[in-house]
Backbone as CSV, one residue per row, in Angstrom:
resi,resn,N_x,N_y,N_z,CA_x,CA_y,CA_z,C_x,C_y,C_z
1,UNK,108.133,66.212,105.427,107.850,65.109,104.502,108.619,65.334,103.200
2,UNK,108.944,64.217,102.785,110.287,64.714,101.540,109.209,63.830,100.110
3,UNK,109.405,64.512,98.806,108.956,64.347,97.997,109.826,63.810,96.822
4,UNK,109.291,62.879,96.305,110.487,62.362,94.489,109.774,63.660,93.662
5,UNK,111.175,63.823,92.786,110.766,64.511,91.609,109.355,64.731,91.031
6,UNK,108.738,63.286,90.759,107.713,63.136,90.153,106.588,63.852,91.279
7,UNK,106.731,63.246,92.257,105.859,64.039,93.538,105.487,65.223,93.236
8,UNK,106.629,65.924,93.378,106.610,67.492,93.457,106.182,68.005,92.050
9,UNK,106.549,67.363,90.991,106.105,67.369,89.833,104.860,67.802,89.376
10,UNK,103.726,66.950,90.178,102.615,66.449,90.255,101.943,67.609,90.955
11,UNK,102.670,68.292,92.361,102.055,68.989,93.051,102.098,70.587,92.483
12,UNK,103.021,70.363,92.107,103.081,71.969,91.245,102.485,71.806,89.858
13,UNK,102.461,70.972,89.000,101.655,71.076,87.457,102.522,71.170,87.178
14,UNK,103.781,70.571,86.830,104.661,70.478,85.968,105.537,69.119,85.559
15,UNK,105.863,69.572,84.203,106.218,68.399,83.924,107.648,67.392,84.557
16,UNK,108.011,66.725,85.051,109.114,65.982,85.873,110.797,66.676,85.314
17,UNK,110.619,66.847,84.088,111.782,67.113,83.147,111.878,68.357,83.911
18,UNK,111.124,69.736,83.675,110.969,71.104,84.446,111.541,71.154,85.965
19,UNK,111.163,69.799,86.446,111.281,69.961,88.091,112.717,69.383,88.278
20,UNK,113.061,68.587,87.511,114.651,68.395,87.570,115.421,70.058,87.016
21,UNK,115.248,70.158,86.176,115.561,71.600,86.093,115.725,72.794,86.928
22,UNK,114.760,72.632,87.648,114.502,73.916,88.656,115.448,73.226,89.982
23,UNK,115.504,72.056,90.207,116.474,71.336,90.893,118.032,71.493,90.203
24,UNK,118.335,71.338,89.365,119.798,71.382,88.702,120.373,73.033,88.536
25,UNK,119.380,73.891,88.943,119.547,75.325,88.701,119.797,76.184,90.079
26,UNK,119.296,75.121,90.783,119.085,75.849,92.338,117.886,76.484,93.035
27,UNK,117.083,76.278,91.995,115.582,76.875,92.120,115.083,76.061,93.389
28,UNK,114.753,74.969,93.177,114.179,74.128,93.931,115.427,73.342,94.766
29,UNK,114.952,73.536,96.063,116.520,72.862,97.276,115.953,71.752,97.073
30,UNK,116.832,70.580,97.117,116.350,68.868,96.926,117.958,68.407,97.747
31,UNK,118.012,67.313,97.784,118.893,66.168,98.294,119.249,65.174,97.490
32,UNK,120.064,64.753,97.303,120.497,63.293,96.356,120.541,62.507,97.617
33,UNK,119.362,61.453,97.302,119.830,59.631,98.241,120.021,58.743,97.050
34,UNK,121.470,58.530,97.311,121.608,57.501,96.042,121.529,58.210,94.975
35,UNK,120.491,57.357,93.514,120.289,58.129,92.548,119.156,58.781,92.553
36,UNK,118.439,59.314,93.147,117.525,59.948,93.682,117.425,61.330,94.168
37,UNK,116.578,62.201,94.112,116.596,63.664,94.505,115.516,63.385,95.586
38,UNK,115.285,64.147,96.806,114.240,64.098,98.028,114.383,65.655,97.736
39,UNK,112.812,66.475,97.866,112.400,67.429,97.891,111.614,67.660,99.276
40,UNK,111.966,68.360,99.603,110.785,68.691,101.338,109.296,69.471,100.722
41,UNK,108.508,68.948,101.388,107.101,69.389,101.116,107.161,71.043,100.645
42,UNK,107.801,71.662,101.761,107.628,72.983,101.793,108.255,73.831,100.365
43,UNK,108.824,72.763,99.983,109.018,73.622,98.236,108.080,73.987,97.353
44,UNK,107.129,73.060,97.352,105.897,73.039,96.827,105.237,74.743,97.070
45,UNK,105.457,75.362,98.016,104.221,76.231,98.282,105.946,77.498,97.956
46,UNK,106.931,77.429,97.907,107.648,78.439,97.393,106.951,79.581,96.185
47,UNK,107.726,80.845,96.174,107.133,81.078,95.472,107.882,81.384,93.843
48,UNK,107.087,80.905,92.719,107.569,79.857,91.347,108.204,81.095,90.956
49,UNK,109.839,81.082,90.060,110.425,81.886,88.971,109.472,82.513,87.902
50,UNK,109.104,83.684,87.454,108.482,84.638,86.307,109.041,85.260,85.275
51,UNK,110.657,85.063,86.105,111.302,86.185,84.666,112.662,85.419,85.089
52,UNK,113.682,85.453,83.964,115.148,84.791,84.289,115.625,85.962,85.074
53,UNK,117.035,84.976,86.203,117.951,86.788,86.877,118.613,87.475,85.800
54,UNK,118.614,88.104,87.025,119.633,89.412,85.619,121.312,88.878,86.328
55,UNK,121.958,89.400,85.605,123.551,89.088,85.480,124.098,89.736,87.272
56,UNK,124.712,89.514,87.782,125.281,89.419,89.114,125.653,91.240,89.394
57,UNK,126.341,91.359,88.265,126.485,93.159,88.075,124.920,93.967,88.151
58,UNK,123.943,93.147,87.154,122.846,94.216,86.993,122.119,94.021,88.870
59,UNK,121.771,92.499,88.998,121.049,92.658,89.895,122.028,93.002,91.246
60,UNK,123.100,93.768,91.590,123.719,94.480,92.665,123.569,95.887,92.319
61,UNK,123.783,96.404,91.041,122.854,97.557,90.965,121.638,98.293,91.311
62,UNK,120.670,96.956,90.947,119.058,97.362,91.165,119.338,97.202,92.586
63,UNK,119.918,96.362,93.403,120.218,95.955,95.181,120.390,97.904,95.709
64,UNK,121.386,98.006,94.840,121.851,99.614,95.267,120.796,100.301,94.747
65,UNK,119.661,100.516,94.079,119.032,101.705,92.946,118.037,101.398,94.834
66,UNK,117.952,100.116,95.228,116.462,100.040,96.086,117.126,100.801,97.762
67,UNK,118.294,100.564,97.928,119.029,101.326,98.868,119.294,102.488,99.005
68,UNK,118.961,102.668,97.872,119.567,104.624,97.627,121.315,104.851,98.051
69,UNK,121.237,104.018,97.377,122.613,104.065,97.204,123.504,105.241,96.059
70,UNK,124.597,105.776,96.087,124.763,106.750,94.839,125.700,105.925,94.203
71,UNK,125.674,105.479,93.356,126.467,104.538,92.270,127.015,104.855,90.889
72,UNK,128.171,105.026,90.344,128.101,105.330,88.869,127.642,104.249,88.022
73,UNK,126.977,104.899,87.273,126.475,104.321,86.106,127.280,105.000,84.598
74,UNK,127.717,104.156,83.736,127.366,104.420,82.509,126.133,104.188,82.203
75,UNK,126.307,104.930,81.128,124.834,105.007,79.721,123.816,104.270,79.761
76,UNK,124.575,102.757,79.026,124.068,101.532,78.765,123.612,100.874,80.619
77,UNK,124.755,100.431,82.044,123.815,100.218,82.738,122.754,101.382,83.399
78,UNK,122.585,102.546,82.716,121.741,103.486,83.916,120.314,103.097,82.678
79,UNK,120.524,102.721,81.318,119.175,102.401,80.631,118.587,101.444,81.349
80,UNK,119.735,100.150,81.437,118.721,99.188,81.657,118.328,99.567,82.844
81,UNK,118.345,99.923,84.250,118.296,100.167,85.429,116.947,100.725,85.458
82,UNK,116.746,102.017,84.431,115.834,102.644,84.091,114.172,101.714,83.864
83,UNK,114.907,100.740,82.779,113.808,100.295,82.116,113.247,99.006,83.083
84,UNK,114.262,98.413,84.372,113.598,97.715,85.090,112.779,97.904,86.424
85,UNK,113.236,99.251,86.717,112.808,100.253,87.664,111.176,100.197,86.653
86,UNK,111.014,100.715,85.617,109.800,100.913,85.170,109.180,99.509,84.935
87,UNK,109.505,98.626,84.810,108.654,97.519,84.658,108.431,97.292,85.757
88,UNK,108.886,97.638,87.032,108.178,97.054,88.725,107.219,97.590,88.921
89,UNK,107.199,98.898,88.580,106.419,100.284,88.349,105.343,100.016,88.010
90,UNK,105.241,99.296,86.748,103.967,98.581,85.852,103.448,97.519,86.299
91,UNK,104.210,96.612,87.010,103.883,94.866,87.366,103.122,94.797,88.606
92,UNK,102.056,93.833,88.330,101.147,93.437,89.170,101.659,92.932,90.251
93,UNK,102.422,92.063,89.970,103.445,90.919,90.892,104.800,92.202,90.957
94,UNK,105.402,93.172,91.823,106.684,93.412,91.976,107.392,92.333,92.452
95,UNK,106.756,91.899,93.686,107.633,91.162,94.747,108.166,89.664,93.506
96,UNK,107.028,89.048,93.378,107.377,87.487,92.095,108.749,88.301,91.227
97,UNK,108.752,89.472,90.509,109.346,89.778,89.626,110.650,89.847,90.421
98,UNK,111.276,90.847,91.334,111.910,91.303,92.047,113.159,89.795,92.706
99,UNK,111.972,88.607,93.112,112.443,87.288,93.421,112.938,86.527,92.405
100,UNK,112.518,86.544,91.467,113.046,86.082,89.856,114.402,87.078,89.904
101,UNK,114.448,88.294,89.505,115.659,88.839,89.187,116.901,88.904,90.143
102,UNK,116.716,89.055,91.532,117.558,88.890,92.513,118.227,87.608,92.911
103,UNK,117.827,86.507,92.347,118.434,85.046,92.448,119.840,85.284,92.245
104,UNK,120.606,86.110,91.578,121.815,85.991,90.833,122.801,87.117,91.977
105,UNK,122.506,87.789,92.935,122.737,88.408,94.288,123.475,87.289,95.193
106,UNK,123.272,85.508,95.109,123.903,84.847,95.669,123.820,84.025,94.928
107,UNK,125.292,82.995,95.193,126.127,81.525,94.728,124.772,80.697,95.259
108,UNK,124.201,80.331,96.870,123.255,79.308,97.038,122.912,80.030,98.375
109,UNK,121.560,79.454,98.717,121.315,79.513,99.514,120.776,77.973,100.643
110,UNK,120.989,77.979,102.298,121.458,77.150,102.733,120.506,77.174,103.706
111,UNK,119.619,76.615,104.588,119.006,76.224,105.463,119.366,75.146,106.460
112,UNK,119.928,75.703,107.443,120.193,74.847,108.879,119.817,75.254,110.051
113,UNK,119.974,74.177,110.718,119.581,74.318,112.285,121.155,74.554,113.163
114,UNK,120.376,75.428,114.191,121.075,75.875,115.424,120.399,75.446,116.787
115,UNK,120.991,75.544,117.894,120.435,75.424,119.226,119.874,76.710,119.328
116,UNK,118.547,76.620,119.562,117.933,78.041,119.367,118.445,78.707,120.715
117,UNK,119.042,78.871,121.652,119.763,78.935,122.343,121.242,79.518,122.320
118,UNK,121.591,79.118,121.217,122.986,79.469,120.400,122.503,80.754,119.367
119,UNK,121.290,80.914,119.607,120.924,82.070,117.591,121.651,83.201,118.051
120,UNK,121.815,83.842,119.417,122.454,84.942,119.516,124.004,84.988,119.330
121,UNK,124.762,83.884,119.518,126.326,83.808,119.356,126.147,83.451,117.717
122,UNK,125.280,82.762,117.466,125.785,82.677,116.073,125.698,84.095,114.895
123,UNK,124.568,84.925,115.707,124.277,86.345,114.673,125.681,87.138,115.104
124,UNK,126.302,87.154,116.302,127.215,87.951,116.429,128.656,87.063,115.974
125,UNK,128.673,86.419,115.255,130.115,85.821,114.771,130.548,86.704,113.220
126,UNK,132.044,86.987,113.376,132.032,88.345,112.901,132.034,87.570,110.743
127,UNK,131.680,86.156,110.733,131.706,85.963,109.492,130.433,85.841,108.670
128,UNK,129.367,86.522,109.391,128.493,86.743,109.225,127.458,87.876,109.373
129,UNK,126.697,88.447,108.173,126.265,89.638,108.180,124.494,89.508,108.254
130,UNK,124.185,90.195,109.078,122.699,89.926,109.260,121.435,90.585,108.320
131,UNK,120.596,89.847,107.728,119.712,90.706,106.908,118.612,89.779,106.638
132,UNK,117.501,90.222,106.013,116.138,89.558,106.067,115.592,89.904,107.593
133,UNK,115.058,88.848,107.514,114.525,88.805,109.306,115.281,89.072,109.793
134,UNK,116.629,89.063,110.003,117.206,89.363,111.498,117.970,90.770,110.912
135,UNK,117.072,91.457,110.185,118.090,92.750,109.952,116.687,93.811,110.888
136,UNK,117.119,94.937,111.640,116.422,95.533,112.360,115.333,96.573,111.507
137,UNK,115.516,96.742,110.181,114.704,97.787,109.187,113.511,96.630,108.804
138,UNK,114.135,95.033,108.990,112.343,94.563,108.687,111.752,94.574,109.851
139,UNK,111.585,95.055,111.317,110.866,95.039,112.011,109.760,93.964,112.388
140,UNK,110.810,92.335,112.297,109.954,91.278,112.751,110.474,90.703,113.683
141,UNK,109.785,90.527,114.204,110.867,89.264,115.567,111.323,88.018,115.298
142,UNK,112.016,88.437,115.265,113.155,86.565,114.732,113.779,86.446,115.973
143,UNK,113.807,86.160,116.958,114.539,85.711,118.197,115.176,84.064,117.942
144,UNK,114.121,83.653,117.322,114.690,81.931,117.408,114.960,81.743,116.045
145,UNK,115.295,82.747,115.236,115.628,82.252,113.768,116.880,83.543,113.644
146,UNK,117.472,83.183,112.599,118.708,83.773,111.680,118.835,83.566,110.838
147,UNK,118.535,84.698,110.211,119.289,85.039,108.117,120.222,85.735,107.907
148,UNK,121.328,85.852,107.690,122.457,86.244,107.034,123.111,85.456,106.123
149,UNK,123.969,86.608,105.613,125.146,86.367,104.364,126.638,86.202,104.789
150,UNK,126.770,84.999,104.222,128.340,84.348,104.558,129.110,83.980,103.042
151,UNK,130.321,84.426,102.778,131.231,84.508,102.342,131.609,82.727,102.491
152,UNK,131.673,82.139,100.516,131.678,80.902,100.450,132.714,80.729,101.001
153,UNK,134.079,81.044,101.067,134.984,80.508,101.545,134.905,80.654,102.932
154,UNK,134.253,81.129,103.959,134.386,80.581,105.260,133.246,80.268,105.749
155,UNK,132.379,79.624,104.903,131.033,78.630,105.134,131.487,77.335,105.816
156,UNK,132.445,76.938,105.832,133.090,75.536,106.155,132.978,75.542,107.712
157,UNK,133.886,76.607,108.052,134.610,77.007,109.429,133.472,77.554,109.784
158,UNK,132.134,78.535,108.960,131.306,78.743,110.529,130.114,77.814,110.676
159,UNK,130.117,77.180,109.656,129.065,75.863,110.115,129.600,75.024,111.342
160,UNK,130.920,74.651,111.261,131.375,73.998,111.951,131.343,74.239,112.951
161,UNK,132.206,75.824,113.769,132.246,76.224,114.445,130.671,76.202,115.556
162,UNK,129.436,76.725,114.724,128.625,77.542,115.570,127.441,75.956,115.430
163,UNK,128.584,74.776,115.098,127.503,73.680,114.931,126.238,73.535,114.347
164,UNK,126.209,73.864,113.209,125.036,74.515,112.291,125.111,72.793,111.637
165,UNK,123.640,72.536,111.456,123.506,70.921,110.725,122.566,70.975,109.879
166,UNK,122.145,70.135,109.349,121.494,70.121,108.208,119.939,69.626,109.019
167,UNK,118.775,69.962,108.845,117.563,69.376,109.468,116.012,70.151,108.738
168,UNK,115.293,69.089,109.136,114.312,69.034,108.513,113.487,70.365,109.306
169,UNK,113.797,70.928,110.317,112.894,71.910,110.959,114.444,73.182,111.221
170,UNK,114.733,73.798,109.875,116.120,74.487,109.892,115.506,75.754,110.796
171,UNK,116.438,76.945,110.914,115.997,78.307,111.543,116.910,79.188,111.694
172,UNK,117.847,78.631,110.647,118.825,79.518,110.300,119.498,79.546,109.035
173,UNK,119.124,80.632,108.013,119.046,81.067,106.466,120.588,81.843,106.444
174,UNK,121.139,80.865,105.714,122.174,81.398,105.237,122.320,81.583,103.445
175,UNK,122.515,83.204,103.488,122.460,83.592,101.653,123.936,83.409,101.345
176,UNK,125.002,82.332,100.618,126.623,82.306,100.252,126.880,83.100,99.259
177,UNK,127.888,83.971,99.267,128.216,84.817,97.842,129.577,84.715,98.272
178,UNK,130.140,84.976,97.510,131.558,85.421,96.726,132.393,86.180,97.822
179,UNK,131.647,87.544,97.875,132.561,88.254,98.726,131.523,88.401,99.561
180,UNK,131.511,89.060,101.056,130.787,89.699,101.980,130.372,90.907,101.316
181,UNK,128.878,91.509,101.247,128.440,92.915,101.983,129.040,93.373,102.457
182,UNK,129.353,94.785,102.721,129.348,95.715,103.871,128.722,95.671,104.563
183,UNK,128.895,95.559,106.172,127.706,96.168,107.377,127.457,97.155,107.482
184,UNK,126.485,97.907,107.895,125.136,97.270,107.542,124.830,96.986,106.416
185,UNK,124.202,95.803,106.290,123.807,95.416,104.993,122.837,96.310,104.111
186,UNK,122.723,96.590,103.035,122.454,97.445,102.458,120.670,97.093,102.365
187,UNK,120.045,98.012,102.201,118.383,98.092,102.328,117.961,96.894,101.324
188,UNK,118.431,96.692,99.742,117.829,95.944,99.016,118.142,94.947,99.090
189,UNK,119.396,94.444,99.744,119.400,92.924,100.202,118.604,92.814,101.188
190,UNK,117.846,93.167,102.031,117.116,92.647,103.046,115.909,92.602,102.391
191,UNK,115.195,93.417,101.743,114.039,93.245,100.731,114.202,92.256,100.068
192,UNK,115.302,91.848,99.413,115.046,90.667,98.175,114.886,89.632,99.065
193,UNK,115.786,89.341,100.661,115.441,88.192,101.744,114.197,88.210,101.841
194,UNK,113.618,88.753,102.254,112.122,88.855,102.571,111.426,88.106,101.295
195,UNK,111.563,88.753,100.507,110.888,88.115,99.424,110.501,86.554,99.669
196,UNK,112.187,86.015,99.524,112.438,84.886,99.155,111.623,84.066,100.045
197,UNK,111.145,84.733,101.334,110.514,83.571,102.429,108.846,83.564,101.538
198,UNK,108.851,83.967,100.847,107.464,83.929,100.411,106.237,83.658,101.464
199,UNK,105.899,84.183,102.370,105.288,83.752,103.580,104.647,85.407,103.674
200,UNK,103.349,85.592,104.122,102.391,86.815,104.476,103.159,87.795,105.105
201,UNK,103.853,87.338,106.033,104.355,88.474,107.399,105.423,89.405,106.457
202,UNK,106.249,88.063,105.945,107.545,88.852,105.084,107.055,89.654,103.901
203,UNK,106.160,89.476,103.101,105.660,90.120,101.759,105.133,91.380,102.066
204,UNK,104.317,91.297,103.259,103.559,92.654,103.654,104.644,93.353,104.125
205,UNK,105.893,93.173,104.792,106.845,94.034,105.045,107.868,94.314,104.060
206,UNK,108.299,93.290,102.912,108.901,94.226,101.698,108.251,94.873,100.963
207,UNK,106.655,94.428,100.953,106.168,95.936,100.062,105.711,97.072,101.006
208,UNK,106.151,97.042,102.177,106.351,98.194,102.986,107.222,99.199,103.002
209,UNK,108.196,98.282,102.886,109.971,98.977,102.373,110.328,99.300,100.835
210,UNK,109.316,98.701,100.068,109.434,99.096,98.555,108.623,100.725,98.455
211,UNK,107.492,100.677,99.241,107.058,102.033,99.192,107.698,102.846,99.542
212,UNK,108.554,102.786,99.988,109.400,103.833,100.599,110.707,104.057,100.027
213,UNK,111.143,103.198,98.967,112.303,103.381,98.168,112.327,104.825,97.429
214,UNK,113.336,105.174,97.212,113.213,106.487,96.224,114.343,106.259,95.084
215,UNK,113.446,106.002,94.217,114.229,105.100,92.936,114.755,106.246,92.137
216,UNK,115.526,105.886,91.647,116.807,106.869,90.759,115.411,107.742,89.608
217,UNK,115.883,108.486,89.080,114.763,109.255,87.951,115.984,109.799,86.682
């Protein structure tokens, strides 16, 4: 079911001006018909921004600090690193916080459909890197769904290719950035995926994998 601005407006407690915002930012996925934005129901129950991202450099850092990754740092980024490592430390909400700051990890993110039939040729096409649900460290069964990260410039060619469309019942999460990951994708990009589904199964399994991080000291 698709919602006007004002709709969604209404359903979240906010004011219409805010919800165009969170639409013009990328927060909220919507559609232009005409002069018009269509919102799908299921935005509504997303879960809402708490803190602005951090800059594309900081939050691939914290991506690496949650991977255990060994990274140089100067001074200035090993403070801040420090001081956001300790505010997760402190925060009631990690996961809300964690989803706020990691937004800036990708250009957009994209929801389409596949022939669920096709999900296995499409995870093995080599322009695409698998993580979230379909990475094997979250330990969920995604058989009929796919999340990976694709490289904006050949988003064109593998939509096309693996016939990926736009639909109201999608099941395949594509995160676009700049350049590709390395395979395997690194531990804290699959945590920040998880996040983003804001859904029970996924939350209880990134703060599964957050317990188990061994954060820089």
């Amino acid at each position: 079911m698709q919602l006007s601005v004002s709709e969604y407006a209404e359903a979240r407690g906010i004011s219409r001006q805010r919800a165009l915002a969170l639409i013009n930012s990328g927060q909220v996925k919507a559609k232009r018909i005409g002069n018009s934005w269509a919102i799908d129901r299921v935005e509504v129950n997303q879960r809402p921004a708490i803190s602005r991202p951090l800059s594309p450099k900081m939050a691939r850092l914290l991506i690496g600090a949650m991977s255990d990754e060994s990274v140089e740092l100067n001074a200035q980024e090993r403070h801040f690193l420090y001081r956001y490592v300790e505010r997760l430390h402190s925060e009631a909400s990690p996961l809300g916080l964690l989803h706020s700051w990691l937004r800036s990890r990708q250009l957009r993110v994209l929801d389409v459909a596949a022939n669920p039939a096709d999900i296995a040729e499409v995870s093995s096409d080599v322009r695409v890197i698998a993580s979230g649900i379909s990475d094997s460290r979250a330990g969920l069964s995604a058989a009929r769904e796919f999340e990976g990260y694709v490289a904006a410039f050949a988003l064109e060619g593998f939509l096309r290719d693996n016939l990926l469309l736009e639909s109201d019942a999608p099941n395949v999460r594509l995160h676009v950035v700049e350049q590709l990951p390395p395979a395997p994708i690194a531990l804290g990009f699959v945590i920040a995926d998880l996040i983003d589904w804001s859904r029970p199964r996924e939350d209880g399994r990134a703060l599964e994998l957050l317990d188990g991080v061994r954060w820089p000291r």
